């Protein structure tokens, strides 16, 4: 477990600069996910603030960043349309938070440890590829698809790939110029000679990119290169503090016990919890210090976050890999960066929304494309290929599944392939067969593996049923630590069957006790 005993202020300068980058990435994503969800734009901002501050304070994740969930956009969109009143939908968000707290208390977070590494790495690569592909239209000034949309089929009627063709008819020259300049700045910022200069270690490249984008576009004013507000960030602007408060929508407590609200709340809780656990696992793999997030505590944090978000008009919250990976890539060290990003969101929407609304989306596209590339580096594909078919196939199936469907379906496909490989390997390798020649007689020797489970039943049955009659066979179980009762039953039945088939059978080591290895762990745990 990550105890977080080290003071979170020890790495303040790193966390501050990382929080600025995460904040810049989060602003368009919060707005885009709200737009794709058919919810008020401010609801996405609320979820981002709650995900940063409240979830960040409670969570045990050092580098995970939470906010509105792109994977829930389709569920939220249909739910808002069916329930017809946004406060009723917010009641479902509160219900989902209560359910998540119960899941955390019941230790359901352990589910996160059962996702294979190949599937998690496939998820990271797939999201990196999707971010890369989805940001190309924004880079050239075509913004029909909302920021934060990760679905293959887009709200604008296109898909991820057809949009790349469609955008050719809508290229905005000013946006393209700003994107190219932004990419040059980001690439330069990654060069070793830049990193040796102290000031550039403190000032993050994305902040320079955003500032340069605003200045360049203002210089374009009055020319055909000028980017208008349709291609910029579009935070809601409140004329006064009272107007700002009025942007919050409060949930309807009386709707919490409605059957449709309870079902929707349970759906959001389950899907959101799965997304969070997947992102936790992925974030821990990206963490340079390889810290382990306590998953049950994370579910509790997400539950509290969803209760708070739903109560004041926010979208459902999950841990989000795009923000988390941006945090890691920007040098974040502790959860202070996630918390500060939440405060930056809060302060900016109150004090400087007009300034943020000058940021060109093409500048942010450059930042996100770099994030996407780092998640899906070619070196990772080479590494997974070198790991063999058992690693590479689930990895690629997960990637293709996520790109052409959505996150959860892609993960499910990767898991199915991984499980199939486990079953296939168990079918093939429960024993080693040796053929021995002695005095002109051929003997067969089957040495059983260390652990035989019920998954090996098919292979064992298939083997013993095809052993030749009138043969000399030895089955050696002396190396086996665990033999499932079903396997023992098969061997006992074969011992009887061998008499009728004139098979001379010797079974070694079956008379010793074959314990479940978990017994020793339980004994050790009781002594602690």
Short mmCIF file of C-alpha atoms in Angstrom, two decimals:
data_model
loop_
_atom_site.label_atom_id
_atom_site.label_comp_id
_atom_site.label_asym_id
_atom_site.label_seq_id
_atom_site.Cartn_x
_atom_site.Cartn_y
_atom_site.Cartn_z
CA UNK A 1 0.00 0.00 0.00
CA UNK A 2 0.96 3.58 -0.66
CA UNK A 3 1.13 5.12 2.79
CA UNK A 4 1.88 8.65 1.58
CA UNK A 5 3.95 9.19 4.74
CA UNK A 6 6.27 11.58 2.92
CA UNK A 7 5.06 15.17 3.13
CA UNK A 8 3.19 16.06 -0.04
CA UNK A 9 4.79 19.51 0.09
CA UNK A 10 8.31 18.07 -0.27
CA UNK A 11 8.00 18.12 -4.08
CA UNK A 12 5.93 21.30 -4.28
CA UNK A 13 7.75 22.84 -7.25
CA UNK A 14 7.29 19.70 -9.36
CA UNK A 15 3.66 19.27 -8.37
CA UNK A 16 2.85 22.94 -9.02
CA UNK A 17 4.20 22.88 -12.58
CA UNK A 18 2.49 19.52 -13.25
CA UNK A 19 -0.81 20.84 -11.87
CA UNK A 20 -0.75 23.70 -14.39
CA UNK A 21 -0.36 21.25 -17.28
CA UNK A 22 -3.13 18.99 -15.94
CA UNK A 23 -5.32 22.07 -15.49
CA UNK A 24 -4.74 23.13 -19.12
CA UNK A 25 -5.57 19.61 -20.33
CA UNK A 26 -8.59 19.34 -18.03
CA UNK A 27 -10.36 22.57 -19.08
CA UNK A 28 -11.32 21.52 -22.65
CA UNK A 29 -11.92 17.92 -21.58
CA UNK A 30 -14.36 18.96 -18.83
CA UNK A 31 -16.29 21.12 -21.29
CA UNK A 32 -16.14 18.59 -24.12
CA UNK A 33 -17.37 15.68 -22.00
CA UNK A 34 -20.25 17.82 -20.72
CA UNK A 35 -21.15 18.72 -24.31
CA UNK A 36 -20.96 15.08 -25.45
CA UNK A 37 -23.10 14.09 -22.44
CA UNK A 38 -25.86 16.58 -23.29
CA UNK A 39 -25.35 18.28 -19.92
CA UNK A 40 -24.76 21.96 -19.05
CA UNK A 41 -21.11 22.89 -19.76
CA UNK A 42 -20.63 24.02 -16.17
CA UNK A 43 -21.48 20.52 -14.93
CA UNK A 44 -18.24 19.26 -16.47
CA UNK A 45 -16.27 22.00 -14.71
CA UNK A 46 -17.90 21.11 -11.36
CA UNK A 47 -16.91 17.45 -11.83
CA UNK A 48 -13.34 18.53 -12.61
CA UNK A 49 -13.15 20.68 -9.47
CA UNK A 50 -14.62 17.95 -7.26
CA UNK A 51 -12.39 15.29 -8.86
CA UNK A 52 -9.32 17.39 -8.18
CA UNK A 53 -9.98 18.73 -4.70
CA UNK A 54 -12.33 16.33 -2.90
CA UNK A 55 -11.32 13.04 -4.52
CA UNK A 56 -7.67 14.14 -4.47
CA UNK A 57 -7.77 14.78 -0.73
CA UNK A 58 -9.33 11.40 0.10
CA UNK A 59 -7.67 9.19 -2.51
CA UNK A 60 -4.56 7.15 -1.77
CA UNK A 61 -3.33 7.50 -5.35
CA UNK A 62 -0.17 9.58 -5.64
CA UNK A 63 -0.54 10.48 -9.31
CA UNK A 64 -4.12 9.68 -10.31
CA UNK A 65 -6.31 12.59 -11.34
CA UNK A 66 -10.11 12.38 -11.34
CA UNK A 67 -12.73 14.28 -13.26
CA UNK A 68 -15.76 13.81 -15.54
CA UNK A 69 -15.70 10.42 -17.23
CA UNK A 70 -15.64 10.20 -21.03
CA UNK A 71 -16.59 6.51 -20.78
CA UNK A 72 -19.90 7.44 -19.13
CA UNK A 73 -20.88 10.07 -21.72
CA UNK A 74 -23.24 7.78 -23.66
CA UNK A 75 -24.96 6.56 -20.46
CA UNK A 76 -25.31 10.14 -19.19
CA UNK A 77 -26.67 11.42 -22.52
CA UNK A 78 -29.45 8.81 -22.72
CA UNK A 79 -30.21 9.13 -18.99
CA UNK A 80 -30.68 12.92 -19.13
CA UNK A 81 -32.99 12.51 -22.13
CA UNK A 82 -35.06 9.78 -20.47
CA UNK A 83 -35.33 11.41 -17.04
CA UNK A 84 -36.14 14.78 -18.68
CA UNK A 85 -35.06 16.80 -15.62
CA UNK A 86 -31.39 17.40 -14.82
CA UNK A 87 -31.92 17.50 -10.99
CA UNK A 88 -33.38 13.96 -11.19
CA UNK A 89 -30.30 12.79 -13.08
CA UNK A 90 -28.15 14.39 -10.37
CA UNK A 91 -30.00 12.28 -7.80
CA UNK A 92 -28.79 9.19 -9.68
CA UNK A 93 -25.21 10.50 -9.48
CA UNK A 94 -25.58 10.84 -5.69
CA UNK A 95 -26.97 7.28 -5.51
CA UNK A 96 -23.97 6.03 -7.51
CA UNK A 97 -21.65 7.64 -4.98
CA UNK A 98 -23.39 5.90 -2.07
CA UNK A 99 -23.09 2.55 -3.88
CA UNK A 100 -19.37 3.16 -4.54
CA UNK A 101 -18.78 3.82 -0.84
CA UNK A 102 -20.49 0.51 -0.07
CA UNK A 103 -18.29 -1.21 -2.69
CA UNK A 104 -15.21 0.27 -1.03
CA UNK A 105 -16.32 -0.85 2.43
CA UNK A 106 -17.00 -4.37 1.10
CA UNK A 107 -13.43 -4.53 -0.33
CA UNK A 108 -14.58 -4.74 -3.96
CA UNK A 109 -11.47 -2.85 -5.04
CA UNK A 110 -9.58 -6.15 -5.21
CA UNK A 111 -11.19 -6.65 -8.65
CA UNK A 112 -8.65 -4.19 -10.02
CA UNK A 113 -5.81 -6.62 -9.37
CA UNK A 114 -7.26 -9.25 -11.72
CA UNK A 115 -6.70 -7.33 -14.95
CA UNK A 116 -3.71 -8.78 -16.87
CA UNK A 117 -0.76 -6.48 -17.50
CA UNK A 118 -1.05 -6.99 -21.26
CA UNK A 119 -4.64 -5.74 -21.20
CA UNK A 120 -3.77 -2.68 -19.09
CA UNK A 121 -0.88 -1.80 -21.40
CA UNK A 122 -3.22 -2.29 -24.35
CA UNK A 123 -5.68 0.12 -22.75
CA UNK A 124 -2.96 2.74 -22.31
CA UNK A 125 -1.79 2.39 -25.89
CA UNK A 126 -5.34 2.45 -27.26
CA UNK A 127 -6.19 5.63 -25.39
CA UNK A 128 -2.93 7.17 -26.61
CA UNK A 129 -3.79 6.31 -30.22
CA UNK A 130 -7.36 7.61 -29.83
CA UNK A 131 -6.15 10.89 -28.30
CA UNK A 132 -3.67 11.26 -31.16
CA UNK A 133 -6.29 10.60 -33.86
CA UNK A 134 -9.06 12.63 -32.22
CA UNK A 135 -6.86 15.72 -31.80
CA UNK A 136 -5.74 15.94 -35.43
CA UNK A 137 -9.01 17.62 -36.55
CA UNK A 138 -8.73 20.11 -33.66
CA UNK A 139 -5.14 20.79 -34.72
CA UNK A 140 -6.34 22.06 -38.11
CA UNK A 141 -9.28 24.01 -36.73
CA UNK A 142 -12.13 21.51 -37.27
CA UNK A 143 -13.92 21.16 -33.94
CA UNK A 144 -17.19 19.37 -34.75
CA UNK A 145 -16.37 16.48 -32.39
CA UNK A 146 -16.33 17.60 -28.73
CA UNK A 147 -13.06 17.46 -26.80
CA UNK A 148 -12.93 14.39 -24.57
CA UNK A 149 -14.94 12.15 -26.89
CA UNK A 150 -13.24 8.74 -27.05
CA UNK A 151 -16.01 6.82 -28.87
CA UNK A 152 -15.46 5.41 -32.36
CA UNK A 153 -18.85 6.66 -33.56
CA UNK A 154 -18.90 10.41 -32.94
CA UNK A 155 -21.79 12.76 -32.09
CA UNK A 156 -21.22 14.62 -35.39
CA UNK A 157 -22.10 11.49 -37.40
CA UNK A 158 -18.52 10.64 -38.36
CA UNK A 159 -16.18 8.06 -36.88
CA UNK A 160 -12.59 8.39 -35.72
CA UNK A 161 -11.16 7.68 -39.18
CA UNK A 162 -13.76 9.27 -41.46
CA UNK A 163 -13.33 12.50 -39.49
CA UNK A 164 -9.70 12.64 -40.67
CA UNK A 165 -10.94 12.73 -44.28
CA UNK A 166 -13.85 15.06 -43.54
CA UNK A 167 -11.60 17.62 -41.83
CA UNK A 168 -9.75 18.27 -45.09
CA UNK A 169 -12.71 20.41 -46.19
CA UNK A 170 -12.56 22.60 -43.08
CA UNK A 171 -8.88 23.40 -42.49
CA UNK A 172 -8.41 26.74 -40.70
CA UNK A 173 -5.02 28.12 -41.68
CA UNK A 174 -4.51 30.13 -38.48
CA UNK A 175 -5.21 27.09 -36.31
CA UNK A 176 -2.77 25.01 -38.34
CA UNK A 177 -0.03 27.66 -37.97
CA UNK A 178 -0.53 27.80 -34.20
CA UNK A 179 -0.52 24.01 -33.98
CA UNK A 180 2.79 23.74 -35.88
CA UNK A 181 4.43 26.40 -33.70
CA UNK A 182 3.06 24.65 -30.58
CA UNK A 183 4.51 21.31 -31.68
CA UNK A 184 7.91 22.89 -32.35
CA UNK A 185 7.92 24.38 -28.83
CA UNK A 186 6.93 21.07 -27.21
CA UNK A 187 9.54 19.08 -29.15
CA UNK A 188 12.24 21.63 -28.25
CA UNK A 189 11.19 21.46 -24.60
CA UNK A 190 11.90 17.73 -24.61
CA UNK A 191 15.47 18.16 -25.88
CA UNK A 192 18.27 17.44 -23.37
CA UNK A 193 19.93 20.84 -23.89
CA UNK A 194 16.67 22.60 -22.88
CA UNK A 195 16.30 20.47 -19.77
CA UNK A 196 19.77 21.50 -18.61
CA UNK A 197 18.66 25.16 -18.40
CA UNK A 198 17.24 25.72 -14.91
CA UNK A 199 14.36 28.06 -15.84
CA UNK A 200 13.05 25.53 -18.37
CA UNK A 201 12.98 22.88 -15.64
CA UNK A 202 10.44 25.00 -13.76
CA UNK A 203 8.35 26.43 -16.64
CA UNK A 204 6.50 23.64 -18.43
CA UNK A 205 6.36 23.57 -22.23
CA UNK A 206 2.53 23.32 -22.33
CA UNK A 207 2.22 26.61 -20.42
CA UNK A 208 4.50 28.28 -22.98
CA UNK A 209 2.46 26.72 -25.80
CA UNK A 210 -0.83 28.07 -24.45
CA UNK A 211 0.62 31.54 -23.85
CA UNK A 212 2.17 31.60 -27.31
CA UNK A 213 -1.11 30.45 -28.86
CA UNK A 214 -3.04 33.31 -27.26
CA UNK A 215 -0.43 35.93 -28.27
CA UNK A 216 -0.07 34.67 -31.86
CA UNK A 217 -3.83 34.60 -32.38
CA UNK A 218 -4.15 38.18 -31.09
CA UNK A 219 -1.47 39.19 -33.60
CA UNK A 220 -3.60 37.52 -36.29
CA UNK A 221 -6.57 39.75 -35.37
CA UNK A 222 -8.04 41.43 -38.44
CA UNK A 223 -6.51 38.91 -40.87
CA UNK A 224 -7.81 35.70 -42.41
CA UNK A 225 -5.60 33.74 -40.01
CA UNK A 226 -7.46 34.92 -36.91
CA UNK A 227 -9.18 32.13 -34.99
CA UNK A 228 -12.63 33.07 -33.75
CA UNK A 229 -14.30 31.93 -30.54
CA UNK A 230 -15.74 28.77 -32.17
CA UNK A 231 -12.20 27.35 -32.21
CA UNK A 232 -11.28 28.36 -28.67
CA UNK A 233 -11.97 27.19 -25.14
CA UNK A 234 -15.54 28.11 -24.15
CA UNK A 235 -15.82 28.32 -20.37
CA UNK A 236 -19.13 29.72 -19.08
CA UNK A 237 -18.60 33.36 -18.04
CA UNK A 238 -20.41 34.73 -14.99
CA UNK A 239 -20.89 38.49 -14.76
CA UNK A 240 -20.74 38.47 -10.96
CA UNK A 241 -20.18 36.11 -8.05
CA UNK A 242 -23.96 35.77 -7.72
CA UNK A 243 -24.17 34.71 -11.37
CA UNK A 244 -21.39 32.21 -10.71
CA UNK A 245 -23.33 30.65 -7.81
CA UNK A 246 -26.45 30.51 -9.97
CA UNK A 247 -24.65 28.20 -12.40
CA UNK A 248 -24.86 25.40 -9.85
CA UNK A 249 -27.86 23.05 -10.11
CA UNK A 250 -28.92 21.15 -7.00
CA UNK A 251 -30.12 17.54 -7.03
CA UNK A 252 -33.66 16.40 -6.28
CA UNK A 253 -33.47 14.32 -3.04
CA UNK A 254 -37.05 13.14 -3.45
CA UNK A 255 -36.09 11.24 -6.63
CA UNK A 256 -33.41 9.09 -4.99
CA UNK A 257 -35.77 6.19 -4.22
CA UNK A 258 -37.34 6.07 -7.69
CA UNK A 259 -36.74 2.71 -9.37
CA UNK A 260 -35.31 4.20 -12.58
CA UNK A 261 -32.99 6.47 -10.58
CA UNK A 262 -31.75 3.56 -8.45
CA UNK A 263 -31.05 1.45 -11.56
CA UNK A 264 -29.23 4.34 -13.24
CA UNK A 265 -27.25 5.03 -10.06
CA UNK A 266 -26.18 1.37 -9.86
CA UNK A 267 -25.17 1.43 -13.54
CA UNK A 268 -23.07 4.56 -13.11
CA UNK A 269 -21.47 3.09 -9.96
CA UNK A 270 -20.50 -0.20 -11.60
CA UNK A 271 -19.23 1.28 -14.88
CA UNK A 272 -17.51 4.18 -13.11
CA UNK A 273 -15.86 1.86 -10.59
CA UNK A 274 -14.54 -0.41 -13.34
CA UNK A 275 -13.13 2.57 -15.23
CA UNK A 276 -11.53 3.88 -12.07
CA UNK A 277 -9.95 0.52 -11.17
CA UNK A 278 -8.59 0.17 -14.70
CA UNK A 279 -7.13 3.67 -14.60
CA UNK A 280 -5.66 3.06 -11.14
CA UNK A 281 -3.87 -0.03 -12.42
CA UNK A 282 -2.65 1.84 -15.52
CA UNK A 283 -1.50 4.88 -13.53
CA UNK A 284 0.45 2.68 -11.10
CA UNK A 285 2.23 1.09 -14.08
CA UNK A 286 3.20 4.55 -15.39
CA UNK A 287 4.38 5.74 -11.97
CA UNK A 288 8.21 5.99 -12.04
CA UNK A 289 8.26 5.06 -8.32
CA UNK A 290 5.93 2.07 -8.88
CA UNK A 291 3.72 2.91 -5.90
CA UNK A 292 0.56 0.86 -5.36
CA UNK A 293 -2.77 2.61 -4.93
CA UNK A 294 -5.15 1.17 -2.27
CA UNK A 295 -8.11 0.35 -4.50
CA UNK A 296 -10.76 0.12 -1.77
CA UNK A 297 -9.83 3.58 -0.55
CA UNK A 298 -10.03 4.79 -4.16
CA UNK A 299 -13.62 3.53 -4.44
CA UNK A 300 -14.46 5.36 -1.21
CA UNK A 301 -12.89 8.55 -2.57
CA UNK A 302 -14.78 8.26 -5.86
CA UNK A 303 -18.01 7.61 -3.95
CA UNK A 304 -17.61 10.75 -1.85
CA UNK A 305 -16.69 12.66 -5.00
CA UNK A 306 -19.82 11.52 -6.84
CA UNK A 307 -22.05 12.41 -3.90
CA UNK A 308 -20.57 15.92 -3.76
CA UNK A 309 -20.59 16.35 -7.56
CA UNK A 310 -24.19 15.18 -7.91
CA UNK A 311 -25.43 17.36 -5.06
CA UNK A 312 -24.25 20.61 -6.70
CA UNK A 313 -24.81 19.89 -10.40
CA UNK A 314 -21.72 17.98 -11.54
CA UNK A 315 -21.27 15.00 -13.85
CA UNK A 316 -20.18 11.58 -12.55
CA UNK A 317 -16.51 11.40 -11.57
CA UNK A 318 -13.92 8.68 -12.20
CA UNK A 319 -10.15 8.53 -12.23
CA UNK A 320 -9.11 9.55 -15.76
CA UNK A 321 -6.03 8.21 -17.53
CA UNK A 322 -5.60 11.22 -19.85
CA UNK A 323 -5.23 13.63 -16.91
CA UNK A 324 -3.23 11.10 -14.87
CA UNK A 325 -0.75 10.43 -17.67
CA UNK A 326 -0.38 14.18 -18.32
CA UNK A 327 0.37 14.56 -14.61
CA UNK A 328 3.07 11.88 -14.73
CA UNK A 329 4.61 13.13 -17.97
CA UNK A 330 4.77 16.67 -16.53
CA UNK A 331 6.77 15.55 -13.51
CA UNK A 332 4.07 15.30 -10.83
CA UNK A 333 5.33 13.55 -7.70
CA UNK A 334 2.43 13.46 -5.21
CA UNK A 335 -1.32 13.91 -5.11
CA UNK A 336 -0.81 17.60 -4.39
CA UNK A 337 -0.67 18.17 -8.15
CA UNK A 338 -4.18 16.71 -8.58
CA UNK A 339 -5.52 18.80 -5.68
CA UNK A 340 -3.93 22.01 -6.99
CA UNK A 341 -5.30 21.39 -10.48
CA UNK A 342 -8.77 21.34 -8.89
CA UNK A 343 -8.14 24.66 -7.15
CA UNK A 344 -6.80 26.14 -10.41
CA UNK A 345 -10.05 25.12 -12.12
CA UNK A 346 -12.10 26.71 -9.35
CA UNK A 347 -10.13 29.97 -9.25
CA UNK A 348 -10.00 30.31 -13.04
CA UNK A 349 -13.75 29.93 -13.61
CA UNK A 350 -14.37 32.59 -10.96
CA UNK A 351 -11.65 35.09 -11.83
CA UNK A 352 -10.31 34.61 -15.37
CA UNK A 353 -12.78 32.73 -17.60
CA UNK A 354 -12.36 35.39 -20.29
CA UNK A 355 -8.59 34.80 -20.41
CA UNK A 356 -9.02 31.03 -20.69
CA UNK A 357 -11.52 31.56 -23.49
CA UNK A 358 -8.70 33.04 -25.58
CA UNK A 359 -6.84 29.69 -25.69
CA UNK A 360 -6.94 28.16 -29.21
CA UNK A 361 -8.03 24.52 -29.25
CA UNK A 362 -5.20 23.86 -31.73
CA UNK A 363 -2.67 24.75 -28.99
CA UNK A 364 -4.29 22.25 -26.64
CA UNK A 365 -4.39 19.69 -29.47
CA UNK A 366 -0.58 19.85 -29.66
CA UNK A 367 -0.31 19.18 -25.92
CA UNK A 368 -2.70 16.22 -26.08
CA UNK A 369 -1.03 14.74 -29.17
CA UNK A 370 2.26 14.62 -27.28
CA UNK A 371 0.46 12.96 -24.33
CA UNK A 372 -1.09 10.43 -26.72
CA UNK A 373 2.23 9.64 -28.39
CA UNK A 374 3.92 9.00 -25.07
CA UNK A 375 1.16 6.56 -24.11
CA UNK A 376 1.50 4.62 -27.36
CA UNK A 377 5.23 4.73 -28.10
CA UNK A 378 6.42 2.27 -30.79
CA UNK A 379 8.91 0.88 -28.25
CA UNK A 380 6.00 -0.49 -26.20
CA UNK A 381 4.69 -2.42 -29.21
CA UNK A 382 8.18 -3.90 -29.76
CA UNK A 383 8.38 -4.85 -26.08
CA UNK A 384 4.99 -6.58 -26.13
CA UNK A 385 5.81 -8.41 -29.38
CA UNK A 386 9.06 -9.66 -27.85
CA UNK A 387 7.02 -11.02 -24.92
CA UNK A 388 5.43 -13.65 -27.17
CA UNK A 389 1.91 -14.42 -28.32
CA UNK A 390 0.49 -14.73 -24.81
CA UNK A 391 1.34 -11.05 -24.22
CA UNK A 392 1.02 -9.57 -27.70
CA UNK A 393 -2.36 -11.01 -28.75
CA UNK A 394 -4.41 -9.75 -25.74
CA UNK A 395 -2.50 -6.45 -26.02
CA UNK A 396 -3.49 -5.95 -29.68
CA UNK A 397 -7.06 -7.23 -29.22
CA UNK A 398 -7.54 -4.70 -26.40
CA UNK A 399 -6.17 -1.87 -28.55
CA UNK A 400 -8.34 -2.68 -31.57
CA UNK A 401 -11.39 -3.30 -29.38
CA UNK A 402 -11.10 0.07 -27.66
CA UNK A 403 -10.38 1.99 -30.88
CA UNK A 404 -13.33 0.51 -32.78
CA UNK A 405 -15.84 0.28 -29.90
CA UNK A 406 -15.27 1.82 -26.47
CA UNK A 407 -13.12 1.41 -23.38
CA UNK A 408 -15.07 -1.26 -21.49
CA UNK A 409 -15.86 -3.42 -24.53
CA UNK A 410 -12.22 -3.31 -25.61
CA UNK A 411 -11.07 -4.31 -22.12
CA UNK A 412 -13.64 -7.14 -22.06
CA UNK A 413 -12.39 -8.46 -25.41
CA UNK A 414 -8.81 -8.39 -24.15
CA UNK A 415 -9.82 -10.24 -20.98
CA UNK A 416 -11.72 -12.88 -22.96
CA UNK A 417 -8.67 -13.54 -25.16
CA UNK A 418 -6.43 -13.65 -22.10
CA UNK A 419 -8.73 -16.12 -20.33
CA UNK A 420 -8.96 -18.26 -23.47
CA UNK A 421 -5.15 -18.44 -23.59
CA UNK A 422 -5.04 -19.50 -19.93
CA UNK A 423 -7.57 -22.26 -20.62
CA UNK A 424 -5.68 -23.36 -23.72
CA UNK A 425 -2.34 -23.43 -21.91
CA UNK A 426 -3.88 -25.35 -19.02
CA UNK A 427 -5.31 -27.81 -21.52
CA UNK A 428 -1.90 -28.36 -23.11
CA UNK A 429 0.54 -28.29 -20.23
CA UNK A 430 -0.69 -30.08 -17.10
CA UNK A 431 2.10 -32.66 -17.39
CA UNK A 432 5.32 -33.68 -19.14
CA UNK A 433 5.40 -36.95 -21.10
CA UNK A 434 8.54 -39.08 -21.36
CA UNK A 435 8.97 -42.28 -23.37
CA UNK A 436 11.42 -44.74 -21.79
CA UNK A 437 12.91 -47.86 -23.38
CA UNK A 438 13.80 -50.69 -20.96
CA UNK A 439 14.67 -54.30 -21.96
CA UNK A 440 12.91 -53.85 -25.28
CA UNK A 441 9.80 -52.60 -23.54
CA UNK A 442 8.40 -49.13 -24.07
CA UNK A 443 7.24 -47.33 -20.95
CA UNK A 444 5.33 -44.05 -20.74
CA UNK A 445 5.93 -41.64 -17.86
CA UNK A 446 3.61 -38.71 -17.14
CA UNK A 447 5.05 -36.20 -14.68
CA UNK A 448 2.26 -33.97 -13.38
CA UNK A 449 2.82 -30.23 -12.98
CA UNK A 450 3.06 -28.46 -9.63
CA UNK A 451 -0.54 -27.23 -9.64
CA UNK A 452 -3.48 -29.03 -11.21
CA UNK A 453 -6.86 -27.27 -11.10
CA UNK A 454 -10.28 -28.13 -12.51
CA UNK A 455 -9.17 -26.24 -15.64
CA UNK A 456 -6.90 -29.22 -16.39
CA UNK A 457 -9.77 -31.73 -16.38
CA UNK A 458 -10.30 -31.71 -20.14
CA UNK A 459 -6.64 -32.31 -20.92
CA UNK A 460 -6.21 -35.10 -18.32
CA UNK A 461 -9.37 -36.91 -19.47
CA UNK A 462 -8.34 -36.58 -23.12
CA UNK A 463 -4.88 -38.00 -22.35
CA UNK A 464 -5.80 -41.00 -20.20
CA UNK A 465 -8.60 -42.03 -22.55
CA UNK A 466 -6.10 -42.26 -25.45
CA UNK A 467 -3.28 -44.04 -23.66
CA UNK A 468 -2.58 -47.33 -25.46
CA UNK A 469 -3.94 -50.58 -24.10
CA UNK A 470 -1.47 -53.29 -22.98
CA UNK A 471 1.09 -50.62 -22.03
CA UNK A 472 3.34 -49.83 -19.07
CA UNK A 473 2.54 -46.38 -17.63
CA UNK A 474 3.86 -44.40 -14.66
CA UNK A 475 2.08 -41.24 -13.43
CA UNK A 476 4.38 -39.20 -11.19
CA UNK A 477 2.62 -36.76 -8.84
CA UNK A 478 5.55 -36.30 -6.47
CA UNK A 479 6.24 -32.72 -7.67
CA UNK A 480 2.62 -31.65 -7.37
CA UNK A 481 1.78 -29.29 -4.52
CA UNK A 482 -1.91 -28.87 -5.31
CA UNK A 483 -4.20 -31.34 -7.06
CA UNK A 484 -7.86 -30.45 -7.38
CA UNK A 485 -10.29 -33.14 -6.14
CA UNK A 486 -11.70 -33.44 -9.68
CA UNK A 487 -8.24 -34.45 -10.98
CA UNK A 488 -7.81 -36.96 -8.14
CA UNK A 489 -11.15 -38.47 -9.06
CA UNK A 490 -10.09 -38.80 -12.72
CA UNK A 491 -6.87 -40.56 -11.69
CA UNK A 492 -8.74 -42.94 -9.35
CA UNK A 493 -11.20 -43.78 -12.14
CA UNK A 494 -8.31 -44.37 -14.56
CA UNK A 495 -6.69 -46.73 -12.04
CA UNK A 496 -9.81 -48.92 -12.20
CA UNK A 497 -10.15 -48.55 -15.97
CA UNK A 498 -6.50 -49.59 -16.46
CA UNK A 499 -7.24 -53.08 -15.12
CA UNK A 500 -9.76 -53.71 -17.90
CA UNK A 501 -7.37 -52.38 -20.57
CA UNK A 502 -4.42 -54.50 -19.42
CA UNK A 503 -2.42 -51.38 -18.58
CA UNK A 504 0.33 -51.81 -16.02
CA UNK A 505 -0.13 -48.60 -14.04
CA UNK A 506 1.98 -47.12 -11.29
CA UNK A 507 1.04 -43.81 -9.64
CA UNK A 508 3.78 -42.17 -7.57
CA UNK A 509 3.19 -39.50 -4.95
CA UNK A 510 -0.58 -39.57 -5.01
CA UNK A 511 -0.71 -40.86 -1.45
CA UNK A 512 0.91 -37.70 -0.04
CA UNK A 513 -1.18 -34.76 1.11
CA UNK A 514 -1.77 -32.17 -1.62
CA UNK A 515 -2.71 -29.00 0.16
CA UNK A 516 -4.15 -25.86 -1.24
CA UNK A 517 -1.18 -23.41 -1.17
CA UNK A 518 -3.45 -20.79 0.35
CA UNK A 519 -3.48 -22.79 3.60
CA UNK A 520 0.10 -21.85 4.37
CA UNK A 521 -0.67 -18.19 3.71
CA UNK A 522 -3.65 -18.32 6.06
CA UNK A 523 -1.54 -19.98 8.77
CA UNK A 524 1.11 -17.29 8.38
CA UNK A 525 -1.52 -14.54 8.49
CA UNK A 526 -2.94 -15.91 11.77
CA UNK A 527 0.50 -15.76 13.38
CA UNK A 528 0.95 -12.09 12.46
#
